[in-house]
mmCIF file of C-alpha atoms and ligand atoms in Angstrom:
data_model
loop_
_atom_site.group_PDB
_atom_site.id
_atom_site.type_symbol
_atom_site.label_atom_id
_atom_site.label_comp_id
_atom_site.label_asym_id
_atom_site.label_seq_id
_atom_site.Cartn_x
_atom_site.Cartn_y
_atom_site.Cartn_z
ATOM 1 C CA UNK A 1 0.000 0.000 0.000
ATOM 2 C CA UNK A 2 1.273 3.476 -0.884
ATOM 3 C CA UNK A 3 -0.268 6.846 0.010
ATOM 4 C CA UNK A 4 1.209 10.032 -1.483
ATOM 5 C CA UNK A 5 0.209 12.916 0.821
ATOM 6 C CA UNK A 6 1.501 15.690 -1.427
ATOM 7 C CA UNK A 7 0.588 16.160 -5.105
ATOM 8 C CA UNK A 8 -0.540 19.131 -7.172
ATOM 9 C CA UNK A 9 -2.553 19.545 -10.310
ATOM 10 C CA UNK A 10 -1.365 23.049 -11.104
ATOM 11 C CA UNK A 11 0.220 23.659 -14.516
ATOM 12 C CA UNK A 12 3.681 24.901 -13.626
ATOM 13 C CA UNK A 13 5.275 25.120 -17.041
ATOM 14 C CA UNK A 14 2.545 24.729 -19.589
ATOM 15 C CA UNK A 15 1.980 27.484 -22.089
ATOM 16 C CA UNK A 16 -1.435 26.141 -22.869
ATOM 17 C CA UNK A 17 -4.163 25.608 -20.324
ATOM 18 C CA UNK A 18 -4.705 21.900 -19.607
ATOM 19 C CA UNK A 19 -8.175 20.930 -18.405
ATOM 20 C CA UNK A 20 -8.613 19.900 -14.813
ATOM 21 C CA UNK A 21 -9.834 16.473 -15.818
ATOM 22 C CA UNK A 22 -6.806 15.884 -18.058
ATOM 23 C CA UNK A 23 -4.550 16.809 -15.120
ATOM 24 C CA UNK A 24 -6.395 14.374 -12.853
ATOM 25 C CA UNK A 25 -6.179 11.616 -15.486
ATOM 26 C CA UNK A 26 -2.449 12.191 -15.755
ATOM 27 C CA UNK A 27 -2.157 11.951 -11.976
ATOM 28 C CA UNK A 28 -4.138 8.715 -11.681
ATOM 29 C CA UNK A 29 -2.279 7.173 -14.665
ATOM 30 C CA UNK A 30 1.047 7.990 -12.991
ATOM 31 C CA UNK A 31 -0.249 6.527 -9.707
ATOM 32 C CA UNK A 32 -1.242 3.327 -11.491
ATOM 33 C CA UNK A 33 2.167 2.996 -13.180
ATOM 34 C CA UNK A 34 3.843 3.336 -9.773
ATOM 35 C CA UNK A 35 1.330 1.281 -7.745
ATOM 36 C CA UNK A 36 0.323 4.270 -5.645
ATOM 37 C CA UNK A 37 -3.073 3.540 -4.079
ATOM 38 C CA UNK A 38 -4.153 6.978 -2.907
ATOM 39 C CA UNK A 39 -3.014 10.591 -3.287
ATOM 40 C CA UNK A 40 -3.887 13.865 -1.669
ATOM 41 C CA UNK A 41 -4.188 16.783 -4.092
ATOM 42 C CA UNK A 42 -3.184 20.100 -2.520
ATOM 43 C CA UNK A 43 -4.833 23.182 -3.960
ATOM 44 C CA UNK A 44 -2.862 26.411 -4.227
ATOM 45 C CA UNK A 45 -3.031 29.685 -2.297
ATOM 46 C CA UNK A 46 -3.618 31.347 -5.660
ATOM 47 C CA UNK A 47 -6.431 30.775 -8.107
ATOM 48 C CA UNK A 48 -5.948 31.446 -11.830
ATOM 49 C CA UNK A 49 -6.259 29.603 -15.142
ATOM 50 C CA UNK A 50 -3.297 27.361 -14.190
ATOM 51 C CA UNK A 51 -4.283 26.873 -10.546
ATOM 52 C CA UNK A 52 -7.780 25.571 -9.839
ATOM 53 C CA UNK A 53 -9.706 26.604 -6.747
ATOM 54 C CA UNK A 54 -10.473 24.195 -3.933
ATOM 55 C CA UNK A 55 -14.112 24.122 -5.077
ATOM 56 C CA UNK A 56 -13.070 23.146 -8.615
ATOM 57 C CA UNK A 57 -10.800 20.376 -7.304
ATOM 58 C CA UNK A 58 -13.436 19.059 -4.873
ATOM 59 C CA UNK A 59 -15.997 18.890 -7.680
ATOM 60 C CA UNK A 60 -13.564 17.384 -10.190
ATOM 61 C CA UNK A 61 -12.420 14.505 -7.943
ATOM 62 C CA UNK A 62 -15.906 13.447 -6.901
ATOM 63 C CA UNK A 63 -16.278 9.801 -7.920
ATOM 64 C CA UNK A 64 -12.524 9.198 -7.935
ATOM 65 C CA UNK A 65 -12.099 7.302 -4.683
ATOM 66 C CA UNK A 66 -8.302 7.158 -4.817
ATOM 67 C CA UNK A 67 -7.952 10.941 -4.479
ATOM 68 C CA UNK A 68 -8.543 13.362 -1.608
ATOM 69 C CA UNK A 69 -8.288 17.149 -1.350
ATOM 70 C CA UNK A 70 -6.293 19.370 0.975
ATOM 71 C CA UNK A 71 -7.483 22.975 0.725
ATOM 72 C CA UNK A 72 -4.845 25.637 0.106
ATOM 73 C CA UNK A 73 -5.543 28.830 2.025
ATOM 74 C CA UNK A 74 -4.131 32.250 1.216
ATOM 75 C CA UNK A 75 -2.951 34.222 4.220
ATOM 76 C CA UNK A 76 -3.373 37.461 2.290
ATOM 77 C CA UNK A 77 -6.623 36.958 0.432
ATOM 78 C CA UNK A 78 -9.208 34.861 2.230
ATOM 79 C CA UNK A 79 -12.594 36.346 3.036
ATOM 80 C CA UNK A 80 -15.624 35.207 4.996
ATOM 81 C CA UNK A 81 -17.025 33.317 1.996
ATOM 82 C CA UNK A 82 -13.843 31.245 1.796
ATOM 83 C CA UNK A 83 -14.059 30.452 5.516
ATOM 84 C CA UNK A 84 -17.710 29.455 5.137
ATOM 85 C CA UNK A 85 -16.893 27.208 2.175
ATOM 86 C CA UNK A 86 -13.999 25.569 4.024
ATOM 87 C CA UNK A 87 -16.095 24.948 7.122
ATOM 88 C CA UNK A 88 -18.814 23.353 4.965
ATOM 89 C CA UNK A 89 -16.304 21.119 3.196
ATOM 90 C CA UNK A 90 -14.807 20.132 6.550
ATOM 91 C CA UNK A 91 -18.214 19.355 7.956
ATOM 92 C CA UNK A 92 -19.156 17.170 4.993
ATOM 93 C CA UNK A 93 -15.741 15.481 4.909
ATOM 94 C CA UNK A 94 -14.955 16.699 1.378
ATOM 95 C CA UNK A 95 -11.525 18.004 2.360
ATOM 96 C CA UNK A 96 -8.948 16.073 4.347
ATOM 97 C CA UNK A 97 -6.772 18.923 5.561
ATOM 98 C CA UNK A 98 -5.640 22.515 5.090
ATOM 99 C CA UNK A 99 -2.454 23.816 3.485
ATOM 100 C CA UNK A 100 -0.651 27.093 4.122
ATOM 101 C CA UNK A 101 2.200 28.609 2.130
ATOM 102 C CA UNK A 102 4.510 30.684 4.385
ATOM 103 C CA UNK A 103 7.523 31.800 2.357
ATOM 104 C CA UNK A 104 5.402 32.134 -0.770
ATOM 105 C CA UNK A 105 3.273 34.513 1.285
ATOM 106 C CA UNK A 106 4.861 36.697 3.989
ATOM 107 C CA UNK A 107 3.534 35.393 7.329
ATOM 108 C CA UNK A 108 4.679 33.242 10.228
ATOM 109 C CA UNK A 109 2.639 30.120 11.006
ATOM 110 C CA UNK A 110 1.683 31.316 14.498
ATOM 111 C CA UNK A 111 0.120 34.536 13.154
ATOM 112 C CA UNK A 112 -2.983 35.397 15.185
ATOM 113 C CA UNK A 113 -4.924 36.132 11.993
ATOM 114 C CA UNK A 114 -5.040 32.396 11.283
ATOM 115 C CA UNK A 115 -6.424 31.402 14.693
ATOM 116 C CA UNK A 116 -9.952 31.096 13.307
ATOM 117 C CA UNK A 117 -8.749 28.589 10.697
ATOM 118 C CA UNK A 118 -6.679 26.583 13.201
ATOM 119 C CA UNK A 119 -9.688 26.396 15.519
ATOM 120 C CA UNK A 120 -11.695 24.930 12.648
ATOM 121 C CA UNK A 121 -8.983 22.349 11.956
ATOM 122 C CA UNK A 122 -9.030 21.325 15.637
ATOM 123 C CA UNK A 123 -12.835 21.141 15.735
ATOM 124 C CA UNK A 124 -12.987 18.893 12.652
ATOM 125 C CA UNK A 125 -9.781 17.076 13.590
ATOM 126 C CA UNK A 126 -7.943 17.547 10.286
ATOM 127 C CA UNK A 127 -4.217 18.266 9.894
ATOM 128 C CA UNK A 128 -2.783 21.579 8.730
ATOM 129 C CA UNK A 129 0.157 21.385 6.316
ATOM 130 C CA UNK A 130 2.818 24.055 5.930
ATOM 131 C CA UNK A 131 5.163 24.681 3.085
ATOM 132 C CA UNK A 132 8.653 24.841 4.590
ATOM 133 C CA UNK A 133 12.245 25.464 3.546
ATOM 134 C CA UNK A 134 13.310 26.508 0.086
ATOM 135 C CA UNK A 135 10.769 28.158 -2.189
ATOM 136 C CA UNK A 136 10.478 26.977 -5.759
ATOM 137 C CA UNK A 137 10.395 30.646 -6.835
ATOM 138 C CA UNK A 138 13.170 33.160 -6.053
ATOM 139 C CA UNK A 139 10.449 35.672 -5.148
ATOM 140 C CA UNK A 140 9.676 33.656 -1.992
ATOM 141 C CA UNK A 141 10.886 34.974 1.382
ATOM 142 C CA UNK A 142 12.402 32.045 3.177
ATOM 143 C CA UNK A 143 12.671 33.442 6.701
ATOM 144 C CA UNK A 144 8.911 32.772 6.867
ATOM 145 C CA UNK A 145 9.258 29.163 5.753
ATOM 146 C CA UNK A 146 11.929 28.162 8.270
ATOM 147 C CA UNK A 147 10.636 25.042 10.093
ATOM 148 C CA UNK A 148 11.645 26.411 13.511
ATOM 149 C CA UNK A 149 8.612 28.741 13.414
ATOM 150 C CA UNK A 150 6.338 25.692 13.509
ATOM 151 C CA UNK A 151 7.438 25.116 17.117
ATOM 152 C CA UNK A 152 5.567 28.226 18.342
ATOM 153 C CA UNK A 153 2.403 27.031 16.662
ATOM 154 C CA UNK A 154 2.783 23.459 17.956
ATOM 155 C CA UNK A 155 3.211 24.679 21.534
ATOM 156 C CA UNK A 156 0.378 27.218 21.415
ATOM 157 C CA UNK A 157 -2.038 24.726 19.787
ATOM 158 C CA UNK A 158 -1.266 21.325 21.317
ATOM 159 C CA UNK A 159 -4.453 19.842 19.796
ATOM 160 C CA UNK A 160 -3.615 21.013 16.290
ATOM 161 C CA UNK A 161 -2.156 18.309 14.035
ATOM 162 C CA UNK A 162 0.623 19.839 11.962
ATOM 163 C CA UNK A 163 2.634 18.673 8.933
ATOM 164 C CA UNK A 164 5.937 20.310 7.994
ATOM 165 C CA UNK A 165 6.180 19.767 4.229
ATOM 166 C CA UNK A 166 9.543 18.984 2.589
ATOM 167 C CA UNK A 167 11.113 18.176 6.024
ATOM 168 C CA UNK A 168 12.150 21.840 6.165
ATOM 169 C CA UNK A 169 14.758 21.270 3.449
ATOM 170 C CA UNK A 170 17.531 22.445 3.716
ATOM 171 C CA UNK A 171 16.881 23.007 7.452
ATOM 172 C CA UNK A 172 16.279 19.324 8.119
ATOM 173 C CA UNK A 173 18.048 19.401 11.510
ATOM 174 C CA UNK A 174 15.700 22.150 12.711
ATOM 175 C CA UNK A 175 12.739 20.166 11.407
ATOM 176 C CA UNK A 176 13.857 16.996 13.230
ATOM 177 C CA UNK A 177 14.024 18.868 16.525
ATOM 178 C CA UNK A 178 10.522 20.345 16.089
ATOM 179 C CA UNK A 179 9.151 16.907 15.199
ATOM 180 C CA UNK A 180 11.021 15.208 18.058
ATOM 181 C CA UNK A 181 9.901 17.751 20.632
ATOM 182 C CA UNK A 182 6.234 18.108 19.645
ATOM 183 C CA UNK A 183 3.924 15.092 19.532
ATOM 184 C CA UNK A 184 1.495 16.979 17.294
ATOM 185 C CA UNK A 185 4.005 17.632 14.497
ATOM 186 C CA UNK A 186 4.617 15.411 11.457
ATOM 187 C CA UNK A 187 6.783 15.954 8.393
ATOM 188 C CA UNK A 188 6.503 14.907 4.756
ATOM 189 C CA UNK A 189 9.487 14.115 2.539
ATOM 190 C CA UNK A 190 8.000 15.653 -0.616
ATOM 191 C CA UNK A 191 9.608 18.078 -3.060
ATOM 192 C CA UNK A 192 13.255 17.346 -2.311
ATOM 193 C CA UNK A 193 14.127 17.283 -6.032
ATOM 194 C CA UNK A 194 12.949 18.738 -9.300
ATOM 195 C CA UNK A 195 12.281 15.710 -11.499
ATOM 196 C CA UNK A 196 14.554 12.759 -10.644
ATOM 197 C CA UNK A 197 17.073 12.275 -7.839
ATOM 198 C CA UNK A 198 20.643 12.283 -9.117
ATOM 199 C CA UNK A 199 22.798 9.535 -7.553
ATOM 200 C CA UNK A 200 24.787 12.103 -5.618
ATOM 201 C CA UNK A 201 21.754 13.917 -4.240
ATOM 202 C CA UNK A 202 20.048 10.633 -3.415
ATOM 203 C CA UNK A 203 23.037 9.580 -1.289
ATOM 204 C CA UNK A 204 22.999 12.950 0.446
ATOM 205 C CA UNK A 205 19.273 12.857 1.207
ATOM 206 C CA UNK A 206 19.391 9.214 2.301
ATOM 207 C CA UNK A 207 21.888 10.246 4.954
ATOM 208 C CA UNK A 208 19.762 13.238 6.020
ATOM 209 C CA UNK A 209 16.541 11.226 6.365
ATOM 210 C CA UNK A 210 18.259 8.347 8.162
ATOM 211 C CA UNK A 211 19.857 10.855 10.526
ATOM 212 C CA UNK A 212 16.440 12.347 11.236
ATOM 213 C CA UNK A 213 15.077 8.920 12.177
ATOM 214 C CA UNK A 214 18.132 8.190 14.331
ATOM 215 C CA UNK A 215 17.569 11.427 16.229
ATOM 216 C CA UNK A 216 13.777 11.688 16.396
ATOM 217 C CA UNK A 217 13.096 7.967 16.831
ATOM 218 C CA UNK A 218 10.616 5.564 15.223
ATOM 219 C CA UNK A 219 9.239 7.335 12.133
ATOM 220 C CA UNK A 220 5.650 7.635 13.370
ATOM 221 C CA UNK A 221 5.820 11.285 12.333
ATOM 222 C CA UNK A 222 7.150 10.822 8.800
ATOM 223 C CA UNK A 223 4.911 10.813 5.717
ATOM 224 C CA UNK A 224 5.543 9.759 2.148
ATOM 225 C CA UNK A 225 4.814 12.479 -0.402
ATOM 226 C CA UNK A 226 6.341 13.491 -3.707
ATOM 227 C CA UNK A 227 5.158 16.970 -4.751
ATOM 228 C CA UNK A 228 4.288 15.421 -8.135
ATOM 229 C CA UNK A 229 4.451 16.734 -10.895
ATOM 230 C CA UNK A 230 7.434 18.749 -9.600
ATOM 231 C CA UNK A 231 9.151 15.558 -8.404
ATOM 232 C CA UNK A 232 8.995 12.237 -10.200
ATOM 233 C CA UNK A 233 7.028 9.405 -8.513
ATOM 234 C CA UNK A 234 9.214 6.578 -9.810
ATOM 235 C CA UNK A 235 12.409 8.256 -8.632
ATOM 236 C CA UNK A 236 10.811 8.923 -5.229
ATOM 237 C CA UNK A 237 9.850 5.288 -4.723
ATOM 238 C CA UNK A 238 13.392 4.261 -5.638
ATOM 239 C CA UNK A 239 14.621 6.724 -2.999
ATOM 240 C CA UNK A 240 12.270 5.203 -0.380
ATOM 241 C CA UNK A 241 13.435 1.702 -1.276
ATOM 242 C CA UNK A 242 17.097 2.392 -0.677
ATOM 243 C CA UNK A 243 16.556 3.802 2.840
ATOM 244 C CA UNK A 244 18.081 1.412 5.332
ATOM 245 C CA UNK A 245 15.007 0.769 7.426
ATOM 246 C CA UNK A 246 13.132 -2.365 8.475
ATOM 247 C CA UNK A 247 10.081 -3.085 6.328
ATOM 248 C CA UNK A 248 7.591 -2.206 9.099
ATOM 249 C CA UNK A 249 9.113 1.249 9.479
ATOM 250 C CA UNK A 250 8.945 1.827 5.745
ATOM 251 C CA UNK A 251 5.269 0.888 5.905
ATOM 252 C CA UNK A 252 4.674 3.538 8.552
ATOM 253 C CA UNK A 253 6.115 6.154 6.210
ATOM 254 C CA UNK A 254 4.597 4.814 2.999
ATOM 255 C CA UNK A 255 0.994 4.675 4.191
ATOM 256 C CA UNK A 256 0.167 3.815 7.818
ATOM 257 C CA UNK A 257 0.944 7.218 9.322
ATOM 258 C CA UNK A 258 -0.935 8.980 6.519
ATOM 259 C CA UNK A 259 -3.995 6.722 6.825
ATOM 260 C CA UNK A 260 -4.214 7.509 10.560
ATOM 261 C CA UNK A 261 -3.522 11.214 10.304
ATOM 262 C CA UNK A 262 -5.803 11.985 7.350
ATOM 263 C CA UNK A 263 -8.393 9.298 8.240
ATOM 264 C CA UNK A 264 -8.125 7.541 4.908
ATOM 265 C CA UNK A 265 -10.195 4.348 4.830
ATOM 266 C CA UNK A 266 -7.734 1.960 3.194
ATOM 267 C CA UNK A 267 -10.226 -0.916 3.244
ATOM 268 C CA UNK A 268 -12.043 0.876 0.415
ATOM 269 C CA UNK A 269 -8.980 1.171 -1.826
HETATM 270 ZN ZN1 ZN B 1 3.942 21.124 -2.915
#
């Protein structure tokens, strides 16, 4: 069983606009090729012709039972209608979590303005995911995406379930401390490469991830995710395979932790 907790259906490079359904078909075809049973699709903090809204993604995946939605929320632009929509989707179980983009947008995770959204996540018991570390675009401001800032949030909201995306790369040591210290914090390993891992980078990351597990203990906090289509699924599974971990620990990372955290009913897959 494999669950990918971090995929996108935005068009990052395309000149032409690809339809939402074509993007979803491409995702599920790639999942099938790589024996991935379930993926979470994360919507963006921006909505435009290349980046569908949460509503569009929720409607487009209905009937596809191997996909779930995590709603991207803009720190700068949400209004009361967005909050109402999110609370309705949470109530009806149509979204599995919330995603924030510090770094891409200038705010720290523990900003008081987001309290209302965190309270909703606690009430409906869904995780909140945070972009962390390097930004794909040079226009990002990376002091905001440093994983150390997640510690404030984790301490102030002990009932909030938090995911640090991209293990804080390149601040993986800081991420491992935040995860080790706070029971309510998880991390996903997505987006560590553009495309495929080179042999050299794979060796480097293998060491980093193994070090994290040595320090923070049994990987009950670690989640498998790719950031597809930015990172390649096949290359990611090869990376997972070469980690020197017992099979049962790999299973925690590959699907068990994700199934628990996002309440994914694997008996239906
Ligand atoms: Zn991503």
